[in-house]
Amino acid sequence: EAQVTQNPRYLITVTGKKLTVTCSQNMNHEYMSWYRQDPGLGLRQIYYSMNVEVTDKGDVPEGYKVSRKEKRNFPLILESPSPNQTSLYFCASSKLHNEQFFGPGTRLTVL
Amino acid sequence: GESVGLHLPTLSVQEGDNSIINCAYSNSASDYFIWYKQESGKGPQFIIDIRSNMDKRQGQRVTVLLNKTVKHLSLQIAATQPGDSAVYFCAENPSNTGKLIFGQGTTLQVKP
């Protein structure tokens, strides 16, 4: 089944404890992206990647890192999480300049 | 059907009526536009897209209209059903970039 998977789906952590949210797609898509969704602010793009080893900042990249060592994986790294990074996170993938397929979301709470 | 002005956060329609959800986009360089549907607890799901060389595209029960002159996008849903209840987002893709800019979203409520 063609899909985007994210892990974990739910995570509660404490300020400053490094964490990684994984994202994987099995559709051989070149493009992958991370978003956060917050009430009243909608979906905002954090980082995106147009191919392996190519990443770029979205609208809200501060406090996040990404890597794209392989085509199928695009992990989101929070080196020192803070409470303002409590949010619902979505990973998405697509062929270049086509509709994006979204994962099921990761709900992160930083205490 | 019920027409709404630019971005009302909530649209309530009767089952069987037509729905029209509007969206104003911001970037003149955007050449690709997408409508997504998001149900509670799920990720956004692709509905329909349109490129800037078109002004209308139809899918199954859905139609997207693009007016580049006023930078306006609309989604029309025919014969709205209870399963259409969700939040609908428009998104724009500025040309030759990987960015996808989402609108605020409109909650569609379908009354039986």
Short mmCIF file of C-alpha atoms in Angstrom, two decimals:
data_model
loop_
_atom_site.label_atom_id
_atom_site.label_comp_id
_atom_site.label_asym_id
_atom_site.label_seq_id
_atom_site.Cartn_x
_atom_site.Cartn_y
_atom_site.Cartn_z
CA GLU A 1 0.00 0.00 0.00
CA ALA A 2 1.35 3.41 -0.99
CA GLN A 3 1.75 5.47 2.14
CA VAL A 4 3.65 7.91 4.28
CA THR A 5 4.39 6.65 7.77
CA GLN A 6 5.45 8.63 10.82
CA ASN A 7 6.74 7.47 14.18
CA PRO A 8 5.94 7.96 16.92
CA ARG A 9 2.31 8.97 16.59
CA TYR A 10 2.23 10.46 20.06
CA LEU A 11 5.11 11.72 22.17
CA ILE A 12 5.33 13.52 25.49
CA THR A 13 8.78 14.77 26.40
CA VAL A 14 10.54 17.36 28.53
CA THR A 15 12.30 20.57 27.59
CA GLY A 16 15.80 20.02 26.23
CA LYS A 17 15.62 16.29 25.60
CA LYS A 18 16.61 15.64 21.99
CA LEU A 19 14.10 13.75 19.90
CA THR A 20 13.63 12.52 16.36
CA VAL A 21 10.37 11.97 14.52
CA THR A 22 10.82 9.59 11.63
CA CYS A 23 9.06 9.81 8.26
CA SER A 24 9.18 7.23 5.52
CA GLN A 25 7.45 6.93 2.13
CA ASN A 26 7.29 3.96 -0.23
CA MET A 27 6.24 5.81 -3.39
CA ASN A 28 9.72 6.73 -4.65
CA HIS A 29 8.85 10.41 -4.33
CA GLU A 30 11.56 12.97 -4.81
CA TYR A 31 9.94 15.58 -2.63
CA MET A 32 9.34 15.38 1.13
CA SER A 33 8.28 18.01 3.62
CA TRP A 34 7.46 18.61 7.27
CA TYR A 35 4.61 20.77 8.57
CA ARG A 36 3.31 21.74 11.94
CA GLN A 37 -0.34 22.44 12.58
CA ASP A 38 -1.48 24.73 15.37
CA PRO A 39 -4.97 26.04 16.20
CA GLY A 40 -5.61 29.35 14.49
CA LEU A 41 -2.36 29.17 12.52
CA GLY A 42 -3.15 26.36 10.12
CA LEU A 43 -0.42 24.26 8.49
CA ARG A 44 3.02 25.82 8.31
CA GLN A 45 5.97 24.35 6.48
CA ILE A 46 9.09 23.65 8.54
CA TYR A 47 11.54 22.14 6.05
CA TYR A 48 11.36 20.46 2.71
CA SER A 49 13.60 18.37 0.50
CA MET A 50 13.47 18.18 -3.28
CA ASN A 51 15.81 15.20 -3.47
CA VAL A 52 18.46 13.25 -1.61
CA GLU A 53 20.93 15.53 0.17
CA VAL A 54 18.90 18.61 -0.82
CA THR A 55 16.99 20.35 1.97
CA ASP A 56 15.63 23.86 2.38
CA LYS A 57 13.90 25.95 5.00
CA GLY A 58 10.17 26.47 5.00
CA ASP A 59 8.41 29.20 6.92
CA VAL A 60 9.13 28.10 10.50
CA PRO A 61 12.49 26.24 10.56
CA GLU A 62 13.84 27.60 13.86
CA GLY A 63 14.51 24.87 16.41
CA TYR A 64 14.34 22.03 13.86
CA LYS A 65 16.78 20.07 11.76
CA VAL A 66 16.24 17.57 8.98
CA SER A 67 18.31 15.23 6.89
CA ARG A 68 17.74 13.41 3.62
CA LYS A 69 20.34 10.70 3.31
CA GLU A 70 18.02 8.34 1.47
CA LYS A 71 15.09 8.98 -0.80
CA ARG A 72 12.50 7.25 1.35
CA ASN A 73 13.33 8.80 4.75
CA PHE A 74 13.12 12.36 6.03
CA PRO A 75 13.53 12.54 9.81
CA LEU A 76 12.69 15.67 11.79
CA ILE A 77 15.10 16.39 14.64
CA LEU A 78 14.48 18.62 17.63
CA GLU A 79 17.87 19.08 19.27
CA SER A 80 16.53 20.91 22.32
CA PRO A 81 12.74 20.89 22.34
CA SER A 82 10.87 23.71 23.99
CA PRO A 83 7.20 24.02 25.00
CA ASN A 84 6.45 26.23 21.99
CA GLN A 85 7.19 23.23 19.80
CA THR A 86 4.18 21.42 21.21
CA SER A 87 2.16 20.82 18.08
CA LEU A 88 0.76 18.34 15.59
CA TYR A 89 3.37 17.45 12.99
CA PHE A 90 2.77 16.11 9.50
CA CYS A 91 5.19 14.67 7.00
CA ALA A 92 4.29 14.67 3.32
CA SER A 93 5.78 13.43 0.06
CA SER A 94 5.14 13.88 -3.63
CA LYS A 95 6.58 13.78 -7.09
CA LEU A 96 7.98 17.23 -7.84
CA HIS A 97 5.23 19.85 -8.27
CA ASN A 98 2.41 17.41 -7.73
CA GLU A 99 -0.06 16.79 -4.94
CA GLN A 100 1.47 15.90 -1.60
CA PHE A 101 0.50 12.78 0.30
CA PHE A 102 0.38 13.30 4.04
CA GLY A 103 1.24 10.98 6.88
CA PRO A 104 -1.10 10.38 9.82
CA GLY A 105 0.53 12.98 12.06
CA THR A 106 2.61 13.03 15.23
CA ARG A 107 1.23 14.77 18.27
CA LEU A 108 4.13 16.16 20.29
CA THR A 109 3.87 17.65 23.78
CA VAL A 110 6.91 19.30 25.32
CA LEU A 111 6.62 19.90 29.05
CA GLY B 1 -26.05 26.24 -2.76
CA GLU B 2 -24.43 28.69 -0.44
CA SER B 3 -21.70 31.04 -1.44
CA VAL B 4 -19.35 32.53 1.08
CA GLY B 5 -17.09 35.52 1.00
CA LEU B 6 -13.37 35.23 1.16
CA HIS B 7 -12.41 32.90 3.94
CA LEU B 8 -15.18 32.32 6.37
CA PRO B 9 -13.90 29.92 8.99
CA THR B 10 -17.12 27.89 9.03
CA LEU B 11 -19.68 27.00 6.38
CA SER B 12 -22.88 25.20 7.29
CA VAL B 13 -24.97 23.63 4.53
CA GLN B 14 -27.94 21.33 4.24
CA GLU B 15 -27.34 17.79 3.03
CA GLY B 16 -27.93 17.67 -0.71
CA ASP B 17 -27.14 21.34 -1.30
CA ASN B 18 -24.08 22.54 -3.17
CA SER B 19 -21.18 24.01 -1.18
CA ILE B 20 -18.76 26.68 -2.30
CA ILE B 21 -15.58 27.29 -0.33
CA ASN B 22 -13.45 30.27 -1.27
CA CYS B 23 -9.78 31.00 -0.88
CA ALA B 24 -7.61 34.00 -1.65
CA TYR B 25 -4.00 33.23 -2.42
CA SER B 26 -1.11 35.57 -1.89
CA ASN B 27 1.69 34.92 -4.34
CA SER B 28 1.41 36.01 -7.97
CA ALA B 29 4.17 33.55 -8.82
CA SER B 30 2.11 30.56 -7.68
CA ASP B 31 1.33 28.25 -10.57
CA TYR B 32 -0.08 25.20 -8.87
CA PHE B 33 -2.99 25.03 -6.45
CA ILE B 34 -4.42 22.21 -4.42
CA TRP B 35 -7.45 21.61 -2.25
CA TYR B 36 -7.14 19.31 0.73
CA LYS B 37 -9.72 17.83 3.07
CA GLN B 38 -8.83 17.12 6.68
CA GLU B 39 -11.06 15.01 8.87
CA SER B 40 -10.70 15.03 12.62
CA GLY B 41 -7.63 13.13 13.77
CA LYS B 42 -6.27 12.57 10.27
CA GLY B 43 -3.77 14.11 7.93
CA PRO B 44 -4.84 16.28 4.99
CA GLN B 45 -6.16 14.32 2.04
CA PHE B 46 -5.83 15.46 -1.57
CA ILE B 47 -9.11 16.39 -3.27
CA ILE B 48 -8.30 18.16 -6.52
CA ASP B 49 -5.62 20.36 -8.04
CA ILE B 50 -5.32 22.91 -10.81
CA ARG B 51 -2.43 24.51 -12.64
CA SER B 52 -2.28 28.15 -13.61
CA ASN B 53 -2.82 27.46 -17.31
CA MET B 54 -6.38 26.38 -16.52
CA ASP B 55 -9.32 28.20 -14.93
CA LYS B 56 -11.55 25.23 -14.17
CA ARG B 57 -11.11 21.58 -13.37
CA GLN B 58 -13.71 19.00 -12.47
CA GLY B 59 -13.50 15.85 -10.44
CA GLN B 60 -16.09 13.58 -9.01
CA ARG B 61 -18.65 15.92 -7.37
CA VAL B 62 -15.98 18.60 -7.00
CA THR B 63 -14.97 21.51 -9.19
CA VAL B 64 -12.11 23.92 -8.66
CA LEU B 65 -12.18 27.39 -10.20
CA LEU B 66 -9.13 29.61 -10.51
CA ASN B 67 -9.26 33.35 -11.12
CA LYS B 68 -5.71 34.58 -11.50
CA THR B 69 -6.76 38.17 -12.02
CA VAL B 70 -7.97 38.51 -8.46
CA LYS B 71 -5.92 35.63 -7.03
CA HIS B 72 -8.95 33.65 -6.02
CA LEU B 73 -9.59 29.95 -5.83
CA SER B 74 -12.84 28.17 -5.07
CA LEU B 75 -13.95 24.63 -4.40
CA GLN B 76 -17.46 23.60 -5.32
CA ILE B 77 -18.92 20.41 -3.88
CA ALA B 78 -22.09 19.16 -5.51
CA ALA B 79 -24.84 17.43 -3.53
CA THR B 80 -23.00 17.77 -0.23
CA GLN B 81 -23.09 14.67 1.95
CA PRO B 82 -22.49 14.16 5.70
CA GLY B 83 -19.17 12.50 4.83
CA ASP B 84 -18.02 15.81 3.36
CA SER B 85 -17.93 17.35 6.83
CA ALA B 86 -14.31 18.31 7.43
CA VAL B 87 -11.86 21.20 7.32
CA TYR B 88 -10.93 22.23 3.78
CA PHE B 89 -7.61 23.89 2.98
CA CYS B 90 -6.40 25.51 -0.18
CA ALA B 91 -2.68 25.50 -0.86
CA GLU B 92 -0.51 27.33 -3.37
CA ASN B 93 2.87 26.35 -4.77
CA PRO B 94 5.03 29.25 -5.95
CA SER B 95 6.65 28.41 -9.25
CA ASN B 96 9.89 26.43 -9.15
CA THR B 97 9.98 26.20 -5.39
CA GLY B 98 9.32 23.41 -2.97
CA LYS B 99 7.16 25.62 -0.80
CA LEU B 100 3.52 24.88 -0.22
CA ILE B 101 1.58 27.68 1.43
CA PHE B 102 -1.69 26.74 3.08
CA GLY B 103 -4.73 28.90 3.66
CA GLN B 104 -6.40 29.12 7.04
CA GLY B 105 -8.98 26.44 6.37
CA THR B 106 -12.79 26.38 6.29
CA THR B 107 -14.81 24.00 8.41
CA LEU B 108 -17.70 22.53 6.42
CA GLN B 109 -20.62 21.34 8.52
CA VAL B 110 -23.33 19.33 6.76
CA LYS B 111 -26.73 19.32 8.41
CA PRO B 112 -28.89 16.22 7.82
#
